[in-house]
Short mmCIF file of C-alpha atoms in Angstrom, two decimals:
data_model
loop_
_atom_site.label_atom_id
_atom_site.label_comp_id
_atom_site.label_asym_id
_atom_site.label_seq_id
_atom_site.Cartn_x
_atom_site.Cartn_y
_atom_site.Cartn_z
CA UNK A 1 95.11 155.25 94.43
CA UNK A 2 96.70 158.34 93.95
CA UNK A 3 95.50 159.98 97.23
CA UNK A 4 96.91 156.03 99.00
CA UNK A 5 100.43 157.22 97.13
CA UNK A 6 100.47 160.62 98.54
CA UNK A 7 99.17 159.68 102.23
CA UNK A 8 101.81 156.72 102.37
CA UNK A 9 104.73 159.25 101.13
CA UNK A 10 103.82 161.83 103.87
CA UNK A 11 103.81 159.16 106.21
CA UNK A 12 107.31 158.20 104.69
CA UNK A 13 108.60 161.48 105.26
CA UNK A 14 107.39 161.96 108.97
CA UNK A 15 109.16 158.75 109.72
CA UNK A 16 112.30 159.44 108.00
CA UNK A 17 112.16 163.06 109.73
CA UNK A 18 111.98 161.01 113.05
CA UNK A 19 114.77 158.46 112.79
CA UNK A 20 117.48 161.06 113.88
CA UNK A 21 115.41 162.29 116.95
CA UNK A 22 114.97 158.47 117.81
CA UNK A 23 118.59 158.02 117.61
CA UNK A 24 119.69 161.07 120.10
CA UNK A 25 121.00 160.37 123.13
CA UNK A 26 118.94 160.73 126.09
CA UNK A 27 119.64 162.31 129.35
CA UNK A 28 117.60 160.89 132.44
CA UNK A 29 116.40 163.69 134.85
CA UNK A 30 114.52 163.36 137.87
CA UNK A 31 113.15 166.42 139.57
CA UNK A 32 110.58 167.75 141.57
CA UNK A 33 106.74 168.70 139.98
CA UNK A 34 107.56 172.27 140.77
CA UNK A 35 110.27 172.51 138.12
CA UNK A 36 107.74 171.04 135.98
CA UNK A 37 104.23 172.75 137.49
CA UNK A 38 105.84 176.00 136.91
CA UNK A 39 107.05 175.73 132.89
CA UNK A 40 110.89 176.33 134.13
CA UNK A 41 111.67 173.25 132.46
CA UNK A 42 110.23 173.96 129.35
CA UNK A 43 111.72 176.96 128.90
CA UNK A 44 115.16 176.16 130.07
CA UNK A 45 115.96 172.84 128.46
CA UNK A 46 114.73 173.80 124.58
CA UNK A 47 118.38 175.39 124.98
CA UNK A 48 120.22 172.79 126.02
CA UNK A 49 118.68 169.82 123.69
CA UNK A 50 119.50 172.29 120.33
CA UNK A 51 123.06 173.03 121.68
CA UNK A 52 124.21 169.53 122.83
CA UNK A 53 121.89 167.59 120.37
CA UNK A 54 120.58 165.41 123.61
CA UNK A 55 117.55 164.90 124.58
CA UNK A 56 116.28 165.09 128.52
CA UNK A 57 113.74 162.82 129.51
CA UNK A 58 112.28 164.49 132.18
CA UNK A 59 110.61 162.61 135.47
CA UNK A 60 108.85 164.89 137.68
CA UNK A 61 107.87 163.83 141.29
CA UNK A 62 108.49 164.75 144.86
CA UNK A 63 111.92 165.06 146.35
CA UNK A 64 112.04 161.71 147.93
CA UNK A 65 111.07 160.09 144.81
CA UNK A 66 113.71 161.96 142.80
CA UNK A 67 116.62 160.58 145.23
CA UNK A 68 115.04 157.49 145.16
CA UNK A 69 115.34 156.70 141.48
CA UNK A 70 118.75 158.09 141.55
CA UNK A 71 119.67 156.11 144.20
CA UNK A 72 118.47 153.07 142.26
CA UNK A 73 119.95 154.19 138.75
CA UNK A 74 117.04 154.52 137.46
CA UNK A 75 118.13 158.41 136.06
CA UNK A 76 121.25 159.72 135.46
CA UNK A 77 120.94 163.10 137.12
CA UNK A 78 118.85 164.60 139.50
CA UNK A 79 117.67 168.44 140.54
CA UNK A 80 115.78 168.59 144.00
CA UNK A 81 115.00 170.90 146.54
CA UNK A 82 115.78 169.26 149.97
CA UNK A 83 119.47 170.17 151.30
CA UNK A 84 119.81 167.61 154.05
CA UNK A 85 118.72 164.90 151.67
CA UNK A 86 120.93 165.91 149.34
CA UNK A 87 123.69 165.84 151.64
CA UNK A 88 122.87 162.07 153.04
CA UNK A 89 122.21 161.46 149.39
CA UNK A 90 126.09 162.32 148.17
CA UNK A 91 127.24 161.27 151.58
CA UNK A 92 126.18 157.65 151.24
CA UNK A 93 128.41 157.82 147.87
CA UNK A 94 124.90 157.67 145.51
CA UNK A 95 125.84 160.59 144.04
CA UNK A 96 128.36 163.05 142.92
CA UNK A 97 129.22 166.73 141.71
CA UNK A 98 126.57 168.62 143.77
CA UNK A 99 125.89 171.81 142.54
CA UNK A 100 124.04 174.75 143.17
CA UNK A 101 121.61 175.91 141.03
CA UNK A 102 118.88 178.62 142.29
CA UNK A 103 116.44 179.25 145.11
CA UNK A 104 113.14 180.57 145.44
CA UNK A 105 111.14 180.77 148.76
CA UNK A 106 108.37 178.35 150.55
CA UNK A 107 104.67 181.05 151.13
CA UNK A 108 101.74 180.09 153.28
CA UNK A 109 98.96 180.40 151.11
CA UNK A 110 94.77 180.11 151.68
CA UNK A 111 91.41 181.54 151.20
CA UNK A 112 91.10 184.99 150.50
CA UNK A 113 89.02 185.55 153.79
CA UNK A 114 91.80 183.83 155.92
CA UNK A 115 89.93 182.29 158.61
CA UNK A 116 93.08 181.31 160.73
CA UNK A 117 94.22 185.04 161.01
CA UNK A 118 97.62 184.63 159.42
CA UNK A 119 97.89 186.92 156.57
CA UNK A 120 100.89 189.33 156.96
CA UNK A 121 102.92 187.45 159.61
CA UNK A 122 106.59 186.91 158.53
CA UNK A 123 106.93 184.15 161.27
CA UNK A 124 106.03 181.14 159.11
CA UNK A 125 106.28 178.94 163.27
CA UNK A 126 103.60 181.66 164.76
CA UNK A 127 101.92 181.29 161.28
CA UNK A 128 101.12 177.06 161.54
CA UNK A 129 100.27 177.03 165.33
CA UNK A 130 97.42 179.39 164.58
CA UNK A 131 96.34 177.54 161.61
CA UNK A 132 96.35 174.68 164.11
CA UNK A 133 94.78 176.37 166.95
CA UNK A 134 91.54 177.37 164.28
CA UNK A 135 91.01 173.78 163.57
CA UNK A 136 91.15 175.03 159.90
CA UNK A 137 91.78 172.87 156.95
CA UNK A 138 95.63 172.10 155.95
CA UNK A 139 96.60 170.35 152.73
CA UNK A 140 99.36 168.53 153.30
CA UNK A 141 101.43 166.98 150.02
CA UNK A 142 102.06 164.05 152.05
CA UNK A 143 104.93 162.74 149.81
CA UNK A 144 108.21 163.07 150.89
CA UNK A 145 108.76 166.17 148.79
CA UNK A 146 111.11 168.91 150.04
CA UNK A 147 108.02 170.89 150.02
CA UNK A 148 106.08 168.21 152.67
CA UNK A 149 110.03 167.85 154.21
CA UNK A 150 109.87 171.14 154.89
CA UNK A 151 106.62 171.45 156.35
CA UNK A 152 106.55 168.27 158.61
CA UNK A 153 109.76 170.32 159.83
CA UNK A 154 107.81 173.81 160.69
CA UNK A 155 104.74 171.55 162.81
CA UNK A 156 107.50 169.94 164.65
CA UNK A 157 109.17 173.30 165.32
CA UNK A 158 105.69 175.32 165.97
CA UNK A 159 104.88 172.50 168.31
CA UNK A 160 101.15 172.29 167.13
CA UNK A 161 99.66 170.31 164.13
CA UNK A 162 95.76 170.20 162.58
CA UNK A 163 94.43 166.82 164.13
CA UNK A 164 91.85 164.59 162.50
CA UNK A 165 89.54 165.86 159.42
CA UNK A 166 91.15 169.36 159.42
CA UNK A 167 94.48 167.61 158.21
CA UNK A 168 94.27 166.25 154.64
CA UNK A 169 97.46 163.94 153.64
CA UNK A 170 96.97 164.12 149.85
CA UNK A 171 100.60 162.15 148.43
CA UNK A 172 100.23 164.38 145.33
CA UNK A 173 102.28 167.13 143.38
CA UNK A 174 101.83 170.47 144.56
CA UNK A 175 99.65 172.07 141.71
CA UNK A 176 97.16 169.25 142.24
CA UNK A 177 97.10 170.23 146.35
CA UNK A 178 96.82 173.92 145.36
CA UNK A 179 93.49 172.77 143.54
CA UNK A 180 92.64 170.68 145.90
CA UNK A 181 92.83 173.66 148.62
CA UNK A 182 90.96 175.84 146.65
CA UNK A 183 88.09 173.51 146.43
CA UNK A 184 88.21 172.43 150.33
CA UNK A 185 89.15 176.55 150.91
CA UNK A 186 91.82 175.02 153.24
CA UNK A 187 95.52 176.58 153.42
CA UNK A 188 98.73 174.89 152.13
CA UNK A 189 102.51 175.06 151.73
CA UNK A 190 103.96 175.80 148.23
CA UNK A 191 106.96 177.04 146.56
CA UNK A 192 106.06 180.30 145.35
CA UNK A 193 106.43 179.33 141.41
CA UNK A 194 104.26 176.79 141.67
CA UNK A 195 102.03 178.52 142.66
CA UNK A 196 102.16 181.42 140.78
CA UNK A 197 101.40 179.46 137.70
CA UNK A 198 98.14 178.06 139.74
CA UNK A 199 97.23 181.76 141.40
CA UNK A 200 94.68 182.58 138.28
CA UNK A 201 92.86 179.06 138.46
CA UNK A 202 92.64 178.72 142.27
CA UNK A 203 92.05 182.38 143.39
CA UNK A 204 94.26 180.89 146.72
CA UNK A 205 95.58 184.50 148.66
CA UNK A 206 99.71 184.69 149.59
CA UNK A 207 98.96 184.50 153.84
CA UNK A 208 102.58 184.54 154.98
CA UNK A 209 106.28 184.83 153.03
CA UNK A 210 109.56 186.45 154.04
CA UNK A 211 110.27 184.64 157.12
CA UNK A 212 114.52 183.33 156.11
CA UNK A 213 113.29 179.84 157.11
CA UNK A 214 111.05 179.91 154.04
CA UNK A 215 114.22 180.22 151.63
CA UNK A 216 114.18 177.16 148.99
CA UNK A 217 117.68 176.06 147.84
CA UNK A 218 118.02 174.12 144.53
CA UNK A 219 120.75 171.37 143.54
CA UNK A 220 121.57 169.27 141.08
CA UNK A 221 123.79 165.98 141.04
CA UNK A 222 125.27 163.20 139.50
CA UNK A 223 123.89 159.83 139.64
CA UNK A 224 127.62 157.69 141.33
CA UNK A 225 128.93 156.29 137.82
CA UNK A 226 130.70 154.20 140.59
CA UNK A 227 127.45 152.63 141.53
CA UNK A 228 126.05 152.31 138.57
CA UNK A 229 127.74 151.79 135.49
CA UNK A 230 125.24 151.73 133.02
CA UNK A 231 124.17 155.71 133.74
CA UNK A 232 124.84 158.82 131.42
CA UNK A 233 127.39 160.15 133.46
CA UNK A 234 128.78 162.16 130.32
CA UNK A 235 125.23 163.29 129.53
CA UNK A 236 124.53 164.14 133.44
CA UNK A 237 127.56 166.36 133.91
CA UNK A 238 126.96 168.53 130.36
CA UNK A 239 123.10 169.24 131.62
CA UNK A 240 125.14 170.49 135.17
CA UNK A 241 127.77 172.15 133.31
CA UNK A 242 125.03 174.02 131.32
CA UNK A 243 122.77 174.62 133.56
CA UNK A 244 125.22 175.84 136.48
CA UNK A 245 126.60 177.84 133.08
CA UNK A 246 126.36 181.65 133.06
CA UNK A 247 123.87 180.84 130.18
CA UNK A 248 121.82 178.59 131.97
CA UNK A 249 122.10 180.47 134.79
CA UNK A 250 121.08 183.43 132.73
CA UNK A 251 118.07 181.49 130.94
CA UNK A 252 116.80 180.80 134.85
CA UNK A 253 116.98 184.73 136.07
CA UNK A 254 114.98 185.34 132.59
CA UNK A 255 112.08 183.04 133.16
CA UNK A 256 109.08 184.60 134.35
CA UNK A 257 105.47 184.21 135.04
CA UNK A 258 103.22 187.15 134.59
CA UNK A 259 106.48 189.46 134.50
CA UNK A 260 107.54 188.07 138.17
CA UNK A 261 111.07 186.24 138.42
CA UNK A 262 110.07 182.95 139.85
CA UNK A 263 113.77 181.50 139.82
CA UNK A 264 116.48 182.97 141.37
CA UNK A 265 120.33 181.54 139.99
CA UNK A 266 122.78 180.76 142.84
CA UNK A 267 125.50 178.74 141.01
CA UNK A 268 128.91 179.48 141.94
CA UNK A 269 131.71 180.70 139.78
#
């Protein structure tokens, strides 16, 4: 009886601990896996939640998923990596207050023995048309992510793409298509903090980086209150004003995988 007593008052005390967490307001973010993939978002928004006393629900998907929900309502704020997207986004009025926020690059990456040839170019164009030419296995994210954006955009430019079995359309998030190239010892696209938290577990080899079309912007914006009512705006604009902050953008410069800067901040003062 006495162990019933003491079970249901720790139980009573849990739940009474919970009640105010329940009961804080929640900000609705969608954002791309490798803000997620990486840790960047665990690191960063700890911050934010204790100094605001908000919580962020946090959706991570590709790009074109993020805008998607926004556009919908179904978030109040949004932080993606695909600039003319963006742009069409807050053009077409479905959101507002684009900032921003930090960069990293785009690398090439595949087996260690790099069948294709590639390793050490800095032309990312010269880079696919060879991995074409080989007939060697691409994993493509095949999801409307700025990552897969960005790629579709390179084939089109290098005027070659893998045909048949050699190109894999996976529609997944990009530390589940690093794997997935590891296994199949195929080469891929990634951001490079993605895959830095995936380089121990897949053993995949940096083939190409430093070309300027590789550079990754990052923004964040406002779901249109205008279109939809119901949103956080208020909650929306303190995560931009934060993170866009000199102590967000601080918190960003200072996460780091392995002792390498991942993140680089780019807000505007």
């Amino acid at each position: 009886m006495k162990r019933r007593v003491l079970v249901f008052a720790m139980a009573a005390t849990v739940a009474a601990a919970a009640l105010p967490a329940m009961g804080q307001e929640v900000i609705r973010l969608s954002t791309t896996t490798s803000t997620e993939n990486s840790g960047l978002l665990q690191y960063l928004l700890p911050a934010f939640e204790t100094k605001t006393g908000k919580r962020v629900h946090v959706i991570s998907v590709g790009t074109g998923k993020a805008l998607e929900m926004a556009r919908n309502g179904d978030v109040d704020v949004t932080l993606v990596h695909a600039r003319p997207s963006e742009d069409k986004f807050v053009a077409e009025g479905h959101g507002v207050n684009r900032r921003d926020v930090m960069y990293n690059d785009f690398i090439l990456v595949g087996p260690p023995a790099d069948p294709a040839g590639i390793r050490g170019s800095k032309d990312v164009l010269k880079a696919m048309k060879k991995i074409a030419d080989s007939k060697v296995k691409f994993i493509s994210r095949g999801d409307n992510s700025g990552t897969d954006q960005m790629e579709k955009a390179y084939w089109k430019e290098a005027g070659a793409k893998p045909e048949g079995s050699a190109y894999v359309s996976a529609g997944l998030g990009m530390g589940e298509v690093l794997n997935m190239a590891a296994e199949m010892q195929a080469y891929t696209l990634t951001d490079r903090a993605t895959y830095g938290a995936y380089k121990a577990k897949t053993g995949l080899a940096v083939e190409v980086e430093g070309d300027p079309k590789m550079f990754n912007p990052y923004g964040i914006i406002a779901v249109n209150p205008a279109r939809h009512p119901a949103v956080n705006y208020k909650g929306a604009m303190q995560l931009i004003e934060w993170i866009t902050s000199a102590e967000g953008q601080a918190s960003i410069a200072s996460f780091k995988v392995d002792g390498q800067q991942l993140f680089f901040p780019s807000a505007k003062h």
